[in-house]
Coordinates of C-alpha atoms and ligand atoms in Angstrom, one line a residue:
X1 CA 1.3 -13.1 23.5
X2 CA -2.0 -15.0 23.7
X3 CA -5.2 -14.0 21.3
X4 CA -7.5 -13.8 24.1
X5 CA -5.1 -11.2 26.2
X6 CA -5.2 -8.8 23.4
X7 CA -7.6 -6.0 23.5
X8 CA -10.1 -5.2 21.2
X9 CA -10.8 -3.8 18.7
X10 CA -7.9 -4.9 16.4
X11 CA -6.7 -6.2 13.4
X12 CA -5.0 -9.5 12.6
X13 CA -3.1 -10.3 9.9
X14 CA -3.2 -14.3 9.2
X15 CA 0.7 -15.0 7.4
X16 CA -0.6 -18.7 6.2
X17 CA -3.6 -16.9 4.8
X18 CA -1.3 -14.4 3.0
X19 CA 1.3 -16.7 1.6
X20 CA -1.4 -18.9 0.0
X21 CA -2.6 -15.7 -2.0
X22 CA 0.8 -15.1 -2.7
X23 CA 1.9 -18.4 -3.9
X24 CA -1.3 -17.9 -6.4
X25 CA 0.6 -15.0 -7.4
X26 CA 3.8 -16.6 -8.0
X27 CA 2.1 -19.1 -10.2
X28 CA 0.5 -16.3 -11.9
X29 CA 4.0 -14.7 -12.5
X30 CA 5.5 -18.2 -13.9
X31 CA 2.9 -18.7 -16.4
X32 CA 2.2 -15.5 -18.2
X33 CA 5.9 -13.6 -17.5
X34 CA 3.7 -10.5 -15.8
X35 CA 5.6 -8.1 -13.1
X36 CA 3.3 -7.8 -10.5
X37 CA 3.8 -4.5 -8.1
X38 CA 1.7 -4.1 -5.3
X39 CA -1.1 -1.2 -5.0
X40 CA -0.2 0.7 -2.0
X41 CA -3.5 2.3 -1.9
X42 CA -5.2 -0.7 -1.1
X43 CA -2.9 -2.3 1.9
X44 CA 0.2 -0.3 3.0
X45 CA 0.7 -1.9 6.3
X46 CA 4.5 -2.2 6.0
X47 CA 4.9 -4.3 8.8
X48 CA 4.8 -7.4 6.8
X49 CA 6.3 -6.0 3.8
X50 CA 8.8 -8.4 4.5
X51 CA 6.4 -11.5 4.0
X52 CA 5.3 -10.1 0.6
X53 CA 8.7 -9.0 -0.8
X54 CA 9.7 -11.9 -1.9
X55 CA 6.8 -12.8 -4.0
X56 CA 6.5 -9.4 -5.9
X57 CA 8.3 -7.0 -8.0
X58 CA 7.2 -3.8 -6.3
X59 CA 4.8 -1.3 -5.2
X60 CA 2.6 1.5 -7.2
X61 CA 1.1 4.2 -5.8
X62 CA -1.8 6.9 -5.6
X63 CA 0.4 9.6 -3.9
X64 CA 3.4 11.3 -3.5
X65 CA 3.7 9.4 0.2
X66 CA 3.0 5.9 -1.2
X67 CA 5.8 6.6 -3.4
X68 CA 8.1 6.6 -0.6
X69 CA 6.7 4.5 1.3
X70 CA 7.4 1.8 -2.2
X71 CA 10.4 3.0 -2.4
X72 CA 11.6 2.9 1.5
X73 CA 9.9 -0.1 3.0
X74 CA 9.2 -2.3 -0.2
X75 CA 12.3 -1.6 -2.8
X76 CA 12.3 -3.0 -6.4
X77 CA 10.5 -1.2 -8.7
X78 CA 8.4 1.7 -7.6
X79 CA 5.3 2.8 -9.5
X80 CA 4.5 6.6 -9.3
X81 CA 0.8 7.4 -10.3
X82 CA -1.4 10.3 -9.0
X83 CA -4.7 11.9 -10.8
X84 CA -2.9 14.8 -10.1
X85 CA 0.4 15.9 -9.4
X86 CA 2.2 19.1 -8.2
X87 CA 5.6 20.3 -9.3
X88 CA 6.9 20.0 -5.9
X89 CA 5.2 16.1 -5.4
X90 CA 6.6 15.6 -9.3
X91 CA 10.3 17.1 -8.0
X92 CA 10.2 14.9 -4.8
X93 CA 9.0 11.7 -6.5
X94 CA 11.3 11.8 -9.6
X95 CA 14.0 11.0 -7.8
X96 CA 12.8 7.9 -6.3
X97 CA 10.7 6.4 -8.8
X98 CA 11.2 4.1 -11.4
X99 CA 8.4 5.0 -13.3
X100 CA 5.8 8.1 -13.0
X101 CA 2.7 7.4 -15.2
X102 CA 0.7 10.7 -15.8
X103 CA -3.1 10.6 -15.8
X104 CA -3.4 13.3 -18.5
X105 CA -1.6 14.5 -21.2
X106 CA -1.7 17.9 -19.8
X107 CA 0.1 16.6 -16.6
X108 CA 2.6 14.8 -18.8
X109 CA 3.7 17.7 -20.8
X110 CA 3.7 20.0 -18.0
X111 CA 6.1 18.1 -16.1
X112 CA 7.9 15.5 -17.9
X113 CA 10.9 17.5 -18.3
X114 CA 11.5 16.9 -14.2
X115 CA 11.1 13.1 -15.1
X116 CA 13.3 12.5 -18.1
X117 CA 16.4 11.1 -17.4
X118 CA 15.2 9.9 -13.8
X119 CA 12.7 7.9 -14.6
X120 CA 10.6 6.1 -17.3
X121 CA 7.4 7.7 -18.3
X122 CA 4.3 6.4 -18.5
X123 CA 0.1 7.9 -19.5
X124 CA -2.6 6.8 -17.9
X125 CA -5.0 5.4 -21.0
X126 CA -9.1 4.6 -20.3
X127 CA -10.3 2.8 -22.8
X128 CA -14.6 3.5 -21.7
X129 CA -14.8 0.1 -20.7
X130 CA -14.9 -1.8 -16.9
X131 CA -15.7 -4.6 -15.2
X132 CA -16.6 -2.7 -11.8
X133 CA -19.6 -3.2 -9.5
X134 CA -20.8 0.2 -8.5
X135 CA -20.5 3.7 -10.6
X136 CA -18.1 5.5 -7.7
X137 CA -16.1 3.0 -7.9
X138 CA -15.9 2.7 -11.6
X139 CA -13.0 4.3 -13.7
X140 CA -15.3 4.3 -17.0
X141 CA -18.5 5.7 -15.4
X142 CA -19.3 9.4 -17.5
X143 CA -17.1 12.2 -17.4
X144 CA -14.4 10.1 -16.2
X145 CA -11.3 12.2 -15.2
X146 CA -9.1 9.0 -14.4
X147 CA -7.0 8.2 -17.6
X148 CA -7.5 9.8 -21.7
X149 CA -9.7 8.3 -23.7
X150 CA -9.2 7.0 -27.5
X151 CA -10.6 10.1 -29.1
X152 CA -8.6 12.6 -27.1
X153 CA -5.3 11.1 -27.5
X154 CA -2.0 13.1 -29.5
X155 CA -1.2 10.0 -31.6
X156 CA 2.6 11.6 -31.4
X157 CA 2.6 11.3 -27.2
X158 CA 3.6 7.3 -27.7
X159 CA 6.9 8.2 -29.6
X160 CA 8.2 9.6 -26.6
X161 CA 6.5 7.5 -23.9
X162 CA 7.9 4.4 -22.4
X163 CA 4.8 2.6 -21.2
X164 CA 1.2 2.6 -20.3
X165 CA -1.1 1.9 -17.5
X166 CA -4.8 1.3 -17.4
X167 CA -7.2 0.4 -14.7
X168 CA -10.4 -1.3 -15.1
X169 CA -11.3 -3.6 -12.9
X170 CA -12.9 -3.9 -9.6
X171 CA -13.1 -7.6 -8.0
X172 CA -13.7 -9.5 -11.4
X173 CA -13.5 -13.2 -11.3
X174 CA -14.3 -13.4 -14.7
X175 CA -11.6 -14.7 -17.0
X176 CA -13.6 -14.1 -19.9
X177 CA -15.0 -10.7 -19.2
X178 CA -11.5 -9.6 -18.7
X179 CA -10.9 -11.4 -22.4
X180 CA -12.9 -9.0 -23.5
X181 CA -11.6 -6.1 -21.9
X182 CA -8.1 -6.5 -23.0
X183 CA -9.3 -7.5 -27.2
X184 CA -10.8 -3.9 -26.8
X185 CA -7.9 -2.4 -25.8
X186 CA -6.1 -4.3 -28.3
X187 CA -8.2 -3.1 -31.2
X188 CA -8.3 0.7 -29.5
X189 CA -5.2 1.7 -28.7
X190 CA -3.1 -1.2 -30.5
X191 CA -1.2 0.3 -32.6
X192 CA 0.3 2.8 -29.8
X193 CA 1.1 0.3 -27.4
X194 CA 3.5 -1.7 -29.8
X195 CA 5.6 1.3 -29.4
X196 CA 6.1 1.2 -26.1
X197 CA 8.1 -1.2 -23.5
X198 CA 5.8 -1.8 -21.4
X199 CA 2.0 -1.6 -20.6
X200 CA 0.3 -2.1 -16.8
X201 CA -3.4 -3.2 -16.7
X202 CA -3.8 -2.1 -13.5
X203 CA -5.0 -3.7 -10.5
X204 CA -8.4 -5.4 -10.1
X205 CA -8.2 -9.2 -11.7
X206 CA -9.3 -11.5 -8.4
X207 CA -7.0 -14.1 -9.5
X208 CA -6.5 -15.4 -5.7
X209 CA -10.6 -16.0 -5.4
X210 CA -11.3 -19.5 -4.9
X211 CA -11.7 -21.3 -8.1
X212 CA -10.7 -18.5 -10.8
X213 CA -9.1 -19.6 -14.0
X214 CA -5.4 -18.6 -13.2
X215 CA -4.3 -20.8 -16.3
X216 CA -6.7 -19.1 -18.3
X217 CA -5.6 -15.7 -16.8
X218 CA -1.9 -16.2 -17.5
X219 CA -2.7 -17.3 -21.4
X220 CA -4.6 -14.2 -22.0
X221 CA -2.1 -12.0 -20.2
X222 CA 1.1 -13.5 -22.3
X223 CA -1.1 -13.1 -25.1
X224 CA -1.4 -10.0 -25.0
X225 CA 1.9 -8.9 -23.7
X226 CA 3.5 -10.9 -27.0
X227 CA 1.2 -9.2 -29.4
X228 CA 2.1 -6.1 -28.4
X229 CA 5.9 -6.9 -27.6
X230 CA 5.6 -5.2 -24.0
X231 CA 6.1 -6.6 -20.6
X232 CA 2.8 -6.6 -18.7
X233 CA 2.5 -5.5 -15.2
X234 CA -1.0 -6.0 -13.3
X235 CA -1.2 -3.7 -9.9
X236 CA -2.8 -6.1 -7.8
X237 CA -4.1 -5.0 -4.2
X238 CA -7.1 -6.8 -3.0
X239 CA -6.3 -9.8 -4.4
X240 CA -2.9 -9.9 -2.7
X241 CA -4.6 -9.0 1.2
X242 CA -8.1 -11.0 0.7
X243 CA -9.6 -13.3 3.5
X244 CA -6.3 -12.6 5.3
X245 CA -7.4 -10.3 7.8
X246 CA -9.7 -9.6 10.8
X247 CA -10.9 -6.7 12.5
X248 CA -11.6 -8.2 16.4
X249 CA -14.0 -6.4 18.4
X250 CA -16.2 -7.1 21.5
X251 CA -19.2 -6.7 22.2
X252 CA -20.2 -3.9 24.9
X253 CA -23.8 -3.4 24.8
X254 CA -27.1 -5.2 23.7
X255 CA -30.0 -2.6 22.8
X256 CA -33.1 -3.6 21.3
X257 CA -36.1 -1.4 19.8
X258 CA -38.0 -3.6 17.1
X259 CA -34.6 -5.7 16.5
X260 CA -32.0 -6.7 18.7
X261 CA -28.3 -4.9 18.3
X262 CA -25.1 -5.6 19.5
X263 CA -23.2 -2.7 20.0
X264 CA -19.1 -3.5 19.6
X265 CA -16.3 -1.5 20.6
X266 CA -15.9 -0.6 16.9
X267 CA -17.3 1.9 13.5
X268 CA -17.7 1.1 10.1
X269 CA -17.2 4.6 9.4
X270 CA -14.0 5.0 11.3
X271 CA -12.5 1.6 11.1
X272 CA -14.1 -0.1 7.5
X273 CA -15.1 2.0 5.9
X274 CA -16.2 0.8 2.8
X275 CA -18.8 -1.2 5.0
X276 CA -20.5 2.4 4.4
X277 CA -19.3 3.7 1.4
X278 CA -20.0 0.8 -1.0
X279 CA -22.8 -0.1 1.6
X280 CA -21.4 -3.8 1.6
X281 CA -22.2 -5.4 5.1
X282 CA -19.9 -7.4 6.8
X283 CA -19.1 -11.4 8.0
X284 CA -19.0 -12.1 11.5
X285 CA -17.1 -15.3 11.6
X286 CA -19.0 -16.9 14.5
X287 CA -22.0 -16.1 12.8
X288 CA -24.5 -19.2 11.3
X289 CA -27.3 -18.3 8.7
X290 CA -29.4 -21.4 10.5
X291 CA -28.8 -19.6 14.0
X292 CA -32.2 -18.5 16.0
X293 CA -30.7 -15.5 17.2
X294 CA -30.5 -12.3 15.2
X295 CA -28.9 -9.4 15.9
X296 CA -27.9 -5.8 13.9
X297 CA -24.0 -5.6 14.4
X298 CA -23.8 -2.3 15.9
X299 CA -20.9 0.5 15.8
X300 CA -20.2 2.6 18.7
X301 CA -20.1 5.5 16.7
X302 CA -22.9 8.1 16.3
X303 CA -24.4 7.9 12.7
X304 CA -27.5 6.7 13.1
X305 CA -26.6 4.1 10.2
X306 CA -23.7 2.8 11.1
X307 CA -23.8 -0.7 11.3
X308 CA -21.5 -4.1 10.2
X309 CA -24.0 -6.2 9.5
X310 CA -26.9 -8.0 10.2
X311 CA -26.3 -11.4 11.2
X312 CA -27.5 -14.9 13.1
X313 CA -26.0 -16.5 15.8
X314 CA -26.5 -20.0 17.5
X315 CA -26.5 -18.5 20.8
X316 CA -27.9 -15.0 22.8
X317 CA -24.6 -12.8 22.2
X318 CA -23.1 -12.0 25.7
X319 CA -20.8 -8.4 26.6
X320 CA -17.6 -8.8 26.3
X321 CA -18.3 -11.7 23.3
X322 CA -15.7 -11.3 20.6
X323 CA -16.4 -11.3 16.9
X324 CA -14.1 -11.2 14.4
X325 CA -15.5 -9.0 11.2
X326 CA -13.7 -10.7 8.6
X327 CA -12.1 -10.0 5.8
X328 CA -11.1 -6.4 6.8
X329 CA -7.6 -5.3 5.3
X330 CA -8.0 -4.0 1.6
X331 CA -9.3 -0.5 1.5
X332 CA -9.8 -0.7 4.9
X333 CA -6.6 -0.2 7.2
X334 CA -5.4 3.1 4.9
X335 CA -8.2 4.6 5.7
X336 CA -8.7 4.9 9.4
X337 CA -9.7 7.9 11.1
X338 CA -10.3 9.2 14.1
X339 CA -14.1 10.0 14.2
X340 CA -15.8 10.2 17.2
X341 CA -12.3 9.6 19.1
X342 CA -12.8 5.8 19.3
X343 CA -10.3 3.7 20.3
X344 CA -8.0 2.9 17.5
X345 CA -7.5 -0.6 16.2
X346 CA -4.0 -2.1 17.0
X347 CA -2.3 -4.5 14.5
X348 CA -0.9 -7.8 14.9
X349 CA 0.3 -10.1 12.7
X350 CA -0.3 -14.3 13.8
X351 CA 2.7 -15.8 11.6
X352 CA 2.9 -19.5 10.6
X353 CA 4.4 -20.4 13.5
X354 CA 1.9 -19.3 15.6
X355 CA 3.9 -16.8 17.3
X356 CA 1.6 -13.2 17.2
X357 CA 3.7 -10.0 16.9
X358 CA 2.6 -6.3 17.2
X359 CA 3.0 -3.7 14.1
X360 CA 1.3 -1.4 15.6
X361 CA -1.1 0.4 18.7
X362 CA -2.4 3.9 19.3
X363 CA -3.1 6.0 22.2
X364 CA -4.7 8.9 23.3
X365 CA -1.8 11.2 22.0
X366 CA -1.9 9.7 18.1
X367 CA -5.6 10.9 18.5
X368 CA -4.5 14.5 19.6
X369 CA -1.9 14.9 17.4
X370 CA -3.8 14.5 14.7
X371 CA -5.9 17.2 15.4
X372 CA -3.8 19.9 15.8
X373 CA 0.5 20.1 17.4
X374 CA 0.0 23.3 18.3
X375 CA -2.4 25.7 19.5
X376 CA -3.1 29.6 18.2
X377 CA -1.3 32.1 20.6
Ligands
PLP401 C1 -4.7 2.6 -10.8 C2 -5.0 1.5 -9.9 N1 -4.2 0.4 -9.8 C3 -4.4 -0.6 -8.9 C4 -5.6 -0.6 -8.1 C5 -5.8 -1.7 -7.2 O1 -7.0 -2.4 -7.4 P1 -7.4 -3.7 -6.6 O2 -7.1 -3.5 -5.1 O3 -8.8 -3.9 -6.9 O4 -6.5 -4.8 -7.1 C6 -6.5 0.5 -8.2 C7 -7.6 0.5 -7.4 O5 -8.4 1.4 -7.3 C8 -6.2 1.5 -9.1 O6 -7.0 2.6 -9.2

């Protein structure tokens, strides 16, 4: 298979790009003795599961189908988390986890009688502090319903508990600021986590992003983990699956009213979209900030607003150009839809040896049949 047969749009995974973040990871693990399970909720693309295995101790999860996907495609341990579980997802998962963390206390003492003796049981704690860019995105913005706070917590929960899970990060690169973080926690909730086994931080710590402290990182990790006599586990996502991927898309129209815009075979809102969400434009690859020529990145879909990027170019951009929108895994393939019945992205991975290989392609029928399988009679 040659790049340039393949037709656009679609995503490629880069296996040398993806072992370098892991090896960052393994290094991680060495230093500071954390587990580190993969958050499913941020890359699930099983397809190269069998790249990652080896460098990782697992998978968590946001769902009851995460959970089996962990446990079915990934093995070792499986993570079961959700803000809110049903009896039936609680029955289903039980038997497959290895551990189910609760996000209330309600949920906990609802269910945990389906758990015990299955599994370990964990509680979601929030400790009212975050290093995370925008409020939606932030687990400690007001009225947060993601984990229970110091002052709501039954002191007499943690003698029955086996571990805890926090998550309070987005994207920080900042050893220090995560410092912080964990002190807090240490002086909040302290005394109940040196009852339990073991304690997750959750996911969030961009310890693959060129030039972070790792050293640093693993100190204050083992740190923490030995003043608290727990093992630590961090439920990394977009650090595992940045700069690894592209989304490759061509170029099918030029329109221009006031600015120039290339329109590509591609949506932000159906196939990145957080491009729209967190309103965070894009990176063309083969774009230059010194280029002359400017153009909006256009999607083909029809909100007015939907756009990559804007960006510069040393040349006029031609139809049927290709441009790689980089950077387009995390957060980004598990949640692709259907909107406007584009053209879904296939997925191929290039490995090391330069061989590319197909995980996946849709048709016309995926598209259907996810609208309805049957019809009223
Ligand atoms: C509970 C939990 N764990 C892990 C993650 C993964 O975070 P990231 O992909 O930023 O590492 C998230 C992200 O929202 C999360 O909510």
């Amino acid at each position: 298979m040659q790049v340039n047969e393949l037709k656009t749009p679609y995503f490629m995974i880069d296996e040398a790009k993806l072992i370098e973040n892991l090896e960052k990871a393994k290094t991680l693990k060495a230093l500071s003795g954390v587990k580190l399970v993969l958050a499913l909720k941020c890359f699930s693309t099983w397809g190269v599961f069998d790249i990652i295995k080896p460098y990782l101790d697992g998978t968590t999860s946001s769902g009851p189908f995460e959970v089996r996907l962990g446990y079915e495609t990934f093995g070792g341990e499986t993570h079961a988390y959700s803000v809110g579980y049903s009896e039936e997802d609680v029955k289903e998962v039980a038997d497959i986890c290895d551990k189910m963390i609760f996000n209330s206390q309600s949920q906990l003492k609802a269910h945990r009688h389906l758990v015990e003796g299955k599994a370990q049981l964990g509680l979601r704690l929030n400790p009212g502090v975050s290093c995370a860019g925008q409020d939606l995105a932030d687990p400690a913005r007001k009225f947060s319903r993601l984990g229970v706070q110091a002052d709501h917590i039954d002191p007499t929960v943690f003698d029955t508990l086996n571990g805890a899970m926090f998550h309070m990060n987005c994207e920080n690169k900042d050893v220090d600021a995560l410092i912080a973080l964990l002190d807090r926690i240490s002086a909040q909730f302290g005394e109940h986590l040196n009852k339990l086994e073991w304690v997750s931080l959750g996911g969030g710590i961009f310890f693959t992003w060129p030039g972070y402290e790792l050293e640093r990182l693993a100190h204050a990790l083992k740190a923490f983990g030995d003043r608290h006599g727990v093992q630590l586990y961090l439920e990394p996502g977009e650090a595992i699956i940045t700069k690894t991927t592209d989304l490759v898309v061509s170029v099918v129209d030029v329109v221009e009213n006031g600015m120039k815009t290339a329109i590509v075979d591609s949506a932000t809102e159906a196939h990145r979209l957080d491009t729209l969400i967190y309103d965070e434009p894009a990176s063309i690859r083969e774009a230059n900030d010194d280029g002359e020529h400017e153009y909006v990145i256009g999607s083909c879909s029809c909100l007015a607003g939907d756009q990559f990027c804007v960006a510069k170019f040393d040349a006029p951009l031609e139809i049927g150009q290709r441009l790689h929108v980089m950077d387009s895994a995390g957060y980004t393939m598990v949640k692709l839809n259907w909107f406007n019945g584009l053209r879904m992205p296939s997925v191929y991975c290039q490995r090391t040896s330069g061989q590319i290989e197909k995980l996946n392609e849709f048709d016309y029928q995926d598209f259907k049949r996810s609208l309805s399988q049957w019809s009223v009679s």
